Each structure stands twice: as structure tokens, then as C-alpha cells.
mmCIF file of C-alpha atoms in Angstrom:
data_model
loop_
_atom_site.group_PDB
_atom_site.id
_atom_site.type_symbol
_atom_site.label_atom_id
_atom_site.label_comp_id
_atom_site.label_asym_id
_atom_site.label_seq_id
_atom_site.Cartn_x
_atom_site.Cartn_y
_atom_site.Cartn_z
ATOM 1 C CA UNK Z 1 16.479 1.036 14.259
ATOM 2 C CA UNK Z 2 14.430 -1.721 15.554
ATOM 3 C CA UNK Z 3 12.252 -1.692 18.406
ATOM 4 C CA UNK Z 4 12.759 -4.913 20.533
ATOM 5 C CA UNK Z 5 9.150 -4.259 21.795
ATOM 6 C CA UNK Z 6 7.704 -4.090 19.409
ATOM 7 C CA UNK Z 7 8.785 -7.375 17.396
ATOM 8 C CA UNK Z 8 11.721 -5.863 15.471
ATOM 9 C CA UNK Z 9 10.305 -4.278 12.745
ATOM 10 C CA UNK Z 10 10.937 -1.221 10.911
ATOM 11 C CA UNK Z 11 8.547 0.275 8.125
ATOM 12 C CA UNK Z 12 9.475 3.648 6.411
ATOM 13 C CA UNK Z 13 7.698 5.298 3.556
ATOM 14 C CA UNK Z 14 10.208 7.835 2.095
ATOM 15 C CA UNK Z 15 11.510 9.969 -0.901
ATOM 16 C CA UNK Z 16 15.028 8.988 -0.430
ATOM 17 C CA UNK Z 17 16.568 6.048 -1.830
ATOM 18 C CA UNK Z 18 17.743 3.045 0.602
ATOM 19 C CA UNK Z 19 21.236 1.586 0.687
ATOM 20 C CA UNK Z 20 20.693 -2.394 0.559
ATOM 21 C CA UNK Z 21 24.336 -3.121 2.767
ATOM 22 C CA UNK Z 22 22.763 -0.905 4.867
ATOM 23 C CA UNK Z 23 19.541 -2.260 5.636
ATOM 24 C CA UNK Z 24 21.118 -6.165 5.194
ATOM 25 C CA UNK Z 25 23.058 -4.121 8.301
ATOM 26 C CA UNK Z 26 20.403 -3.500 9.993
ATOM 27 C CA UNK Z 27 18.719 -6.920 10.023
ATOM 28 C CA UNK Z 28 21.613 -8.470 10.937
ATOM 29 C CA UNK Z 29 23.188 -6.802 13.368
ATOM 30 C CA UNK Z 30 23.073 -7.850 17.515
ATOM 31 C CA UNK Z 31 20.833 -10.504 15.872
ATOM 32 C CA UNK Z 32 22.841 -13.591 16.163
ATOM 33 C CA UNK Z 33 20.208 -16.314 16.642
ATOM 34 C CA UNK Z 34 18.454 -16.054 13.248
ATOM 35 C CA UNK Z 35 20.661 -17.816 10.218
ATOM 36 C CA UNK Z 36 18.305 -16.589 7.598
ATOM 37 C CA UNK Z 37 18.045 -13.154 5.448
ATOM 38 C CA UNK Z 38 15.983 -12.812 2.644
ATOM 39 C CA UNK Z 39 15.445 -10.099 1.148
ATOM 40 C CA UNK Z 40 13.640 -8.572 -1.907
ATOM 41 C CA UNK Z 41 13.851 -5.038 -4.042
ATOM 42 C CA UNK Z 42 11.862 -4.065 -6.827
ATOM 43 C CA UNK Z 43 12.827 -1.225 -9.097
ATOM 44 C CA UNK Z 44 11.349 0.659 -11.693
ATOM 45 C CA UNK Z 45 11.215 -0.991 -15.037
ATOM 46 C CA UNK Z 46 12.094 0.344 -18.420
ATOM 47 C CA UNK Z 47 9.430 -1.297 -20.256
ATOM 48 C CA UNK Z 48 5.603 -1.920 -19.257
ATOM 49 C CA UNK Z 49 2.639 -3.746 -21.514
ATOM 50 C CA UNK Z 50 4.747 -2.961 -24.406
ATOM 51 C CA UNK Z 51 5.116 0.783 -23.394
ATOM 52 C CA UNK Z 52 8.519 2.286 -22.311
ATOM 53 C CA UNK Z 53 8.600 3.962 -19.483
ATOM 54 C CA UNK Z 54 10.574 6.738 -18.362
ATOM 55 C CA UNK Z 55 9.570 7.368 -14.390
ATOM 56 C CA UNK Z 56 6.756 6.860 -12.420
ATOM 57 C CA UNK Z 57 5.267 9.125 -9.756
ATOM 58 C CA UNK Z 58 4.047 6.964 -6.156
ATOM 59 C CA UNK Z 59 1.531 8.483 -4.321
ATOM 60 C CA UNK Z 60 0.039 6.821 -1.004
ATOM 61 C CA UNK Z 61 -2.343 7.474 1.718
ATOM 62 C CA UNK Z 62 -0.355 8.418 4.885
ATOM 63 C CA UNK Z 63 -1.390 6.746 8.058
ATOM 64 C CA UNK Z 64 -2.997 4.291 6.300
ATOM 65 C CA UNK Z 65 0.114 3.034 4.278
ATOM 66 C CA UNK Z 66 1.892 2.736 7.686
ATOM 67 C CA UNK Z 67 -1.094 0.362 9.299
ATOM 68 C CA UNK Z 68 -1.737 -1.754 6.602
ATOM 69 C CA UNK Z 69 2.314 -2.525 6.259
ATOM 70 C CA UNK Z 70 1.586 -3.539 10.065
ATOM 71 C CA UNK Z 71 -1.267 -5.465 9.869
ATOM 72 C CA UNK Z 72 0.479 -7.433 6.891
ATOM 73 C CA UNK Z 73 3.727 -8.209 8.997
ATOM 74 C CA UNK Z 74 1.447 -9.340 11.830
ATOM 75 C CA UNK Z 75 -0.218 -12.216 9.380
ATOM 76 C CA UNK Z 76 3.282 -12.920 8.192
ATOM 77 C CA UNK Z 77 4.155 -13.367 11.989
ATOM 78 C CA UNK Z 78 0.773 -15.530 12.868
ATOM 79 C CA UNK Z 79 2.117 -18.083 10.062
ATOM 80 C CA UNK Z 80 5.700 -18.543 10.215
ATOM 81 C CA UNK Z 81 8.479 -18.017 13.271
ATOM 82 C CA UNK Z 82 10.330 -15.426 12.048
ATOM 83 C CA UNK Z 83 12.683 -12.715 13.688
ATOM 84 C CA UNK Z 84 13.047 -9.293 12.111
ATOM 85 C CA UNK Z 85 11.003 -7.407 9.466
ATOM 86 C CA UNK Z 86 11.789 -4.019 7.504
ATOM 87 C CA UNK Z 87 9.724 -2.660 4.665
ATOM 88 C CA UNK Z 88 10.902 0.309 2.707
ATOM 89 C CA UNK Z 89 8.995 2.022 0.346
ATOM 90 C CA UNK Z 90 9.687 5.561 -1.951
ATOM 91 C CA UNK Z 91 6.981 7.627 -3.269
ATOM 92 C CA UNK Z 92 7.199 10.357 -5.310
ATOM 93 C CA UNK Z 93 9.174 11.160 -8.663
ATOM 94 C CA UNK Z 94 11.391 7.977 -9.584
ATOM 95 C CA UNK Z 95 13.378 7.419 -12.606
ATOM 96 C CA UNK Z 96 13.923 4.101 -14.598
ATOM 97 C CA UNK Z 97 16.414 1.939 -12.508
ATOM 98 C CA UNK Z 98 15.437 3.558 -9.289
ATOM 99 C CA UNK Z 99 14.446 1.105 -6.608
ATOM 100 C CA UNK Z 100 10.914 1.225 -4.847
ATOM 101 C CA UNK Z 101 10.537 -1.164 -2.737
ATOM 102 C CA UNK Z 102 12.420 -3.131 0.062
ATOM 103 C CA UNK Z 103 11.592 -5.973 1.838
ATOM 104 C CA UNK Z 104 13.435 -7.946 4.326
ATOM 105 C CA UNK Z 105 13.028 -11.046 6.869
ATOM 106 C CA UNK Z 106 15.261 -12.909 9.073
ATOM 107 C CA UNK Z 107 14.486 -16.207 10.544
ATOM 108 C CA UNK Z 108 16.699 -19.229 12.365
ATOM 109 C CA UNK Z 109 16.457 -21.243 8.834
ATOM 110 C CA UNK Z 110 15.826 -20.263 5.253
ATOM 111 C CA UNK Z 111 12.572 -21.706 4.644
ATOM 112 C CA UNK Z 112 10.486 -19.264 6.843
ATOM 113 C CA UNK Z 113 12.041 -15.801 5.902
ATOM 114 C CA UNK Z 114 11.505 -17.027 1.850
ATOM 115 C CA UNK Z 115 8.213 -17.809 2.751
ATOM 116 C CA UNK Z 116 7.388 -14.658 4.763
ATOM 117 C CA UNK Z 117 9.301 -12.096 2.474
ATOM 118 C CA UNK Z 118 7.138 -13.325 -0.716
ATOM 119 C CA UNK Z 119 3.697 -13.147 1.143
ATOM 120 C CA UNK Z 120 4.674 -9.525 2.624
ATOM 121 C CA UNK Z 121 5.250 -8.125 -0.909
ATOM 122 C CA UNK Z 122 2.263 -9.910 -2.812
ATOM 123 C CA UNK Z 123 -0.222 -8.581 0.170
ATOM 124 C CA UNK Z 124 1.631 -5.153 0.199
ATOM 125 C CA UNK Z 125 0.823 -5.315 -3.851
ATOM 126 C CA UNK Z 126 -3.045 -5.444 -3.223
ATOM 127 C CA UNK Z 127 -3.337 -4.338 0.556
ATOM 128 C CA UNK Z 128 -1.159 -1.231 0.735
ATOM 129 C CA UNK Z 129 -2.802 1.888 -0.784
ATOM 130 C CA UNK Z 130 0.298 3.458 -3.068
ATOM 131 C CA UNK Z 131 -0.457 4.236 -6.780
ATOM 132 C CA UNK Z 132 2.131 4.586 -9.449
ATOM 133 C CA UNK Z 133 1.510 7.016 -12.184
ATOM 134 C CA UNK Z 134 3.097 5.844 -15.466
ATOM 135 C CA UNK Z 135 5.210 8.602 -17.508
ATOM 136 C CA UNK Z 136 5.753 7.189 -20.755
ATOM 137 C CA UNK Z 137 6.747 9.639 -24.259
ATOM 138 C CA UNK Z 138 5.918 12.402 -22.155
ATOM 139 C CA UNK Z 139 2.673 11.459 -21.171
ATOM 140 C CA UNK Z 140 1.191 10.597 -17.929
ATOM 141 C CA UNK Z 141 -1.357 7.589 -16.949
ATOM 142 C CA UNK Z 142 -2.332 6.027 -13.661
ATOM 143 C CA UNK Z 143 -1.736 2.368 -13.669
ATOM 144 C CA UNK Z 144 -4.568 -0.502 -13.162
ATOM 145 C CA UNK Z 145 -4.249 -2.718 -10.954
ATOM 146 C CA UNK Z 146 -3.021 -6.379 -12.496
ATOM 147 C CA UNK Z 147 -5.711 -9.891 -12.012
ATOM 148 C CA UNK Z 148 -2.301 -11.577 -12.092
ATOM 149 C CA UNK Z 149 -1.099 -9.751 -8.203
ATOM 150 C CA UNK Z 150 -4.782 -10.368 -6.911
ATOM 151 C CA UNK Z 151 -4.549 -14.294 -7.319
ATOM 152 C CA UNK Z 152 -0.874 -14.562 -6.591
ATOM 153 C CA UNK Z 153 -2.209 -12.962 -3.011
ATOM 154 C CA UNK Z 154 -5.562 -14.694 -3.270
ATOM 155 C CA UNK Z 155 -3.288 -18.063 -3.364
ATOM 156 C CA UNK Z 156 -1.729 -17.794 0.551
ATOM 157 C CA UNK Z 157 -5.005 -18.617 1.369
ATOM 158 C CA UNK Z 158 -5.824 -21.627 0.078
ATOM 159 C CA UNK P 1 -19.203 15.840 10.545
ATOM 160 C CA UNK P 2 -17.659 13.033 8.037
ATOM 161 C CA UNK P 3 -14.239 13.610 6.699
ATOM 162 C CA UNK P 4 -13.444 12.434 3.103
ATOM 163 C CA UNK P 5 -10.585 11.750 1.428
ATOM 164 C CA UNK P 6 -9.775 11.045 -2.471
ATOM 165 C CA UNK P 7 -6.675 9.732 -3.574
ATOM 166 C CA UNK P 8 -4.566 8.716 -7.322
ATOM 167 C CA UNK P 9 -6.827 8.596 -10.168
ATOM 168 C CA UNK P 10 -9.955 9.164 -8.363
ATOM 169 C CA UNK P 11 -8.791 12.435 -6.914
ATOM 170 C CA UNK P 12 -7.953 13.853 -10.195
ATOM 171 C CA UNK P 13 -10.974 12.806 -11.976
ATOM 172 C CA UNK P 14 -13.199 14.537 -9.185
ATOM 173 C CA UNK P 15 -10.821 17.396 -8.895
ATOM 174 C CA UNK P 16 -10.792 17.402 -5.192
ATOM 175 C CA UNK P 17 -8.609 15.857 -1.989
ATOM 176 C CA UNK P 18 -11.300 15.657 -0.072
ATOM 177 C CA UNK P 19 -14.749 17.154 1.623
ATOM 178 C CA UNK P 20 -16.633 17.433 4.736
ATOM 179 C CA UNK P 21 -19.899 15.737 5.051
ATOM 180 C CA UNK P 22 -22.632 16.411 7.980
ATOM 181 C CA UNK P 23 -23.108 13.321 9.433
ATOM 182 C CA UNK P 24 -26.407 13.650 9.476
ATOM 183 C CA UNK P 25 -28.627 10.480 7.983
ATOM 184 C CA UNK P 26 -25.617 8.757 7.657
ATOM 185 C CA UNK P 27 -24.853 5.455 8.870
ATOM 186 C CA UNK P 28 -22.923 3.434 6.728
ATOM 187 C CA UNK P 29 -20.323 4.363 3.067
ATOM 188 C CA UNK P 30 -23.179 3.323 0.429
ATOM 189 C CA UNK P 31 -24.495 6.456 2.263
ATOM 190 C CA UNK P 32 -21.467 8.641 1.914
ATOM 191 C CA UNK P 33 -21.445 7.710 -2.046
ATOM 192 C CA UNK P 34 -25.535 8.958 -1.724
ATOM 193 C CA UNK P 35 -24.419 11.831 -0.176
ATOM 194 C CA UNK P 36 -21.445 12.931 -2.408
ATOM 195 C CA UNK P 37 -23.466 12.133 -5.644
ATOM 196 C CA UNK P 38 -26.380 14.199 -4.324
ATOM 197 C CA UNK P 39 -24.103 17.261 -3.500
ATOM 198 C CA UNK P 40 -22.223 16.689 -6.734
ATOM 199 C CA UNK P 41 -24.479 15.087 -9.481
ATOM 200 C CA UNK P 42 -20.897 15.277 -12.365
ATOM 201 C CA UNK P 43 -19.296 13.061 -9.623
ATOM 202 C CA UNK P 44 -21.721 9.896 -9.882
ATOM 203 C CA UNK P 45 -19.487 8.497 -13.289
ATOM 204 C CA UNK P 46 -16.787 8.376 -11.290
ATOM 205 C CA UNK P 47 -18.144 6.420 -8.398
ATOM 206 C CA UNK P 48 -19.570 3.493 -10.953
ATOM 207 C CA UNK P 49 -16.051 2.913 -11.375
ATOM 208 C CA UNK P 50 -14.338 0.121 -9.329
ATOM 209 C CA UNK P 51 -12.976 1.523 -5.872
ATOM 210 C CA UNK P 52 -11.910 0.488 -2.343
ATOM 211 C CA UNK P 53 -12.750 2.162 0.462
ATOM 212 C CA UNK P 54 -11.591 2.504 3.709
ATOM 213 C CA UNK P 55 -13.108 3.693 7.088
ATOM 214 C CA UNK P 56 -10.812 5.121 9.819
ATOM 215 C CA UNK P 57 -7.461 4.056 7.572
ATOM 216 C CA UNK P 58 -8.962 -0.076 7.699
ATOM 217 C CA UNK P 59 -10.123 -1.384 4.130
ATOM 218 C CA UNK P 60 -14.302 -2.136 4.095
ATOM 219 C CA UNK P 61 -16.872 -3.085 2.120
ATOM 220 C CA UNK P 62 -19.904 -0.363 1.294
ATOM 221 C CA UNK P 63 -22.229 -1.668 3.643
ATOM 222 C CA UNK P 64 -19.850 -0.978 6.301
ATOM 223 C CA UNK P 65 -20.883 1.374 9.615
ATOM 224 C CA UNK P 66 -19.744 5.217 9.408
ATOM 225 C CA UNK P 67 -19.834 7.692 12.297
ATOM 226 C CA UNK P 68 -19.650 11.141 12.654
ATOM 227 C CA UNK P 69 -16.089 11.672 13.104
ATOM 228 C CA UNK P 70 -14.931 9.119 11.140
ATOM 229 C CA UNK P 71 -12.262 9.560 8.385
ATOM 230 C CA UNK P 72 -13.652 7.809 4.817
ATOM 231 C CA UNK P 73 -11.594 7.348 2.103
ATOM 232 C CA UNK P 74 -12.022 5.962 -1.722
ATOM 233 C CA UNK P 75 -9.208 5.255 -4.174
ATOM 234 C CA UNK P 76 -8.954 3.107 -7.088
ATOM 235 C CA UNK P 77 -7.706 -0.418 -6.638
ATOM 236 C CA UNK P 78 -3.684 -0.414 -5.487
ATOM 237 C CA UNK P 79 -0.876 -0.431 -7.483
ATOM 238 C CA UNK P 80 2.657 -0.132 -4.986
ATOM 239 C CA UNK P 81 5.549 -2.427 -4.978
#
């Protein structure tokens, strides 16, 4: 649920999957002034750099994870009006096909929750500390960290 | 005392979640890193490696202050979403 005092947003790290009608639900409901819900999941890929994958294993760094989700919706908040926020995101032992990550925004008009929902997950992508380990023909390998999602962050600041 | 944390790939390649550190002579993370590599010479590789750190759960930079009590953590660079 959201907490009207504290700008209607909802973050949850969990092993459980999330049920998108649900959450769309969520931002949505009693919230009849904002015309606008993006939102955005990511799930886990078959393929990666030419490898195929079979599951990945999401670690993060509790307490942490939880402030720096914050501190990202609060610079999402300081650049465009926008009403409520949820971030969801698994860790642990996820299979090919399962989703990871959630994130959804709801503003008055379109414009603002695009723009906010696409700067929350490229700073979540360098900001938040999660790592996936890769399991791929039975082997397991952390995964670096891509140039690429540093400079598509990197460019919300110019 | 200084409490450490290791996370992902780091923690794995060290072998260890975490340590305490007397605060003593401390003052800021390039410090820590002294400290850690002194105590555990096998560890130094590991720290020439590209990491983040964080102090009290807030992402710094090495020169940054640390206190006795503080919680300091290294990781390798993220990789969520």
C-alpha cells in the first residue's frame, strides 16, 4: 500500500514474483487525478553476449538497496511532477522468463511518468547495489557491469 | 570498531562477508583498504580491482571520512535491473 505521507511510493525487494494487474491496481486505485501510468518490467533473458543463459542468481545489499531506490525516486520527484512511484525488485534464484524488475509512475499527463519511469530504471541500473550471477551450461559467473548503462545514466545529466 | 561488509564477486574472491576493524588510525576508506591489506596481505589483488564503496549504506569515493562505528562496504560495480 502507499503511504500518502510519504509521497506515495512503495519499494519492495522480494523473492516472490509480482502480479503486473496487480500493481497497475495499486497505482491506480483512489488515484483519480493522475491520467498517466507507465510502467516498465524487465525479465530474465535467454540469451546474453552470445551465451545462453539458463537463470541468474540476484544478490543485494539490504538497507542499502532500500535507500538508494529512495534517494533515486526523490531526483525523479525534484525533476518532473509526478504522483505515485512503486519499484519491485526479486533477488535470488530466477529462471529464464522470470521477471526482475518493476517499475511504475503515474502522473496527470503522459510525458512526465515516461520520462520519470526511464530515469528510475537507468539510475537503479548503476546506483542500486544488486548483482546478478550468470548460470549458463551449468556454470556460474558474476556479471560486469555494461559502459553502455553508465552513459545511458550519465546522459540525464547533461 | 569499523564494521565491513563484502558483497557478489568480491565476497567470494576474499572468502569472507565481512570483518571488524579497530578504528584505531583510521580516518577515512583508503585507510580501511590499508588496513584490510595489512591484516590480509592475499587480499591486496582483489582490492586493485575496480570497486564502489559505500559508508553508512551512501555510495563514496576513497578519500571519504570513516568513524568508528561506521558500517563500510565494497562490492564490484552494480549489475540489477
Amino acid at each position: 500500500m502507499y503511504n500518502q505521507e510519504k509521497l506515495m511510493v512503495k519499494i519492495s525487494i522480494q523473492e516472490a514474483d509480482f502480479n503486473l494487474s496487480e500493481e497497475v491496481n495499486l497505482l491506480e486505485k483512489l488515484n483519480n487525478e493522475d491520467g498517466a501510468v507507465v510502467t516498465f518490467s524487465g525479465r530474465v533473458r535467454n540469451v546474453n553476449l552470445d551465451k545462453s543463459v539458463s537463470g541468474l542468481f540476484l544478490e543485494h545489499y539490504p538497507g542499502m538497496t532500500e535507500k538508494s531506490l529512495e534517494k533515486i525516486i526523490e531526483q525523479a520527484k525534484q525533476q518532473w511532477t509526478i504522483g505515485r512511484v512503486t519499484i519491485i525488485h526479486r533477488i535470488g534464484q530466477l529462471l529464464v522468463g522470470d521477471q526482475i524488475v518493476f517499475v511504475g509512475v503515474t502522473s496527470k499527463h503522459r510525458k512526465e511518468a515516461f520520462a520519470a519511469c526511464e530515469f528510475i530504471m537507468d539510475y537503479l541500473k548503476v546506483e542500486a547495489p544488486f548483482w546478478k550471477k550468470e548460470l549458463s551450461d551449468g556454470e556460474e559467473s558474476w556479471l560486469d557491469a555494461k559502459q553502455s548503462d553508465k552513459d545511458k545514466a550519465k546522459n540525464w545529466q547533461s | 570498531m569499523i564494521k565491513i561488509l563484502f558483497f557478489a564477486a568480491l565476497r567470494e574472491q576474499l572468502g569472507s562477508e565481512g570483518t571488524l576493524l579497530p578504528s584505531e588510525n583510521i580516518s577515512s576508506v583508503e585507510q580501511v583498504i590499508d588496513a584490510l591489506i595489512v591484516k590480509n596481505p592475499h587480499w591486496q589483488v582483489a582490492f586493485k580491482s575496480s570497486l564502489l564503496c559505500a559508508v553508512n549504506q551512501e555510495m563514496v569515493n576513497k578519500s571519504h571520512s570513516v568513524n568508528t562505528g561506521d558500517e563500510v562496504a565494497f562490492f564490484p560495480p552494480v549489475t540489477g535491473g
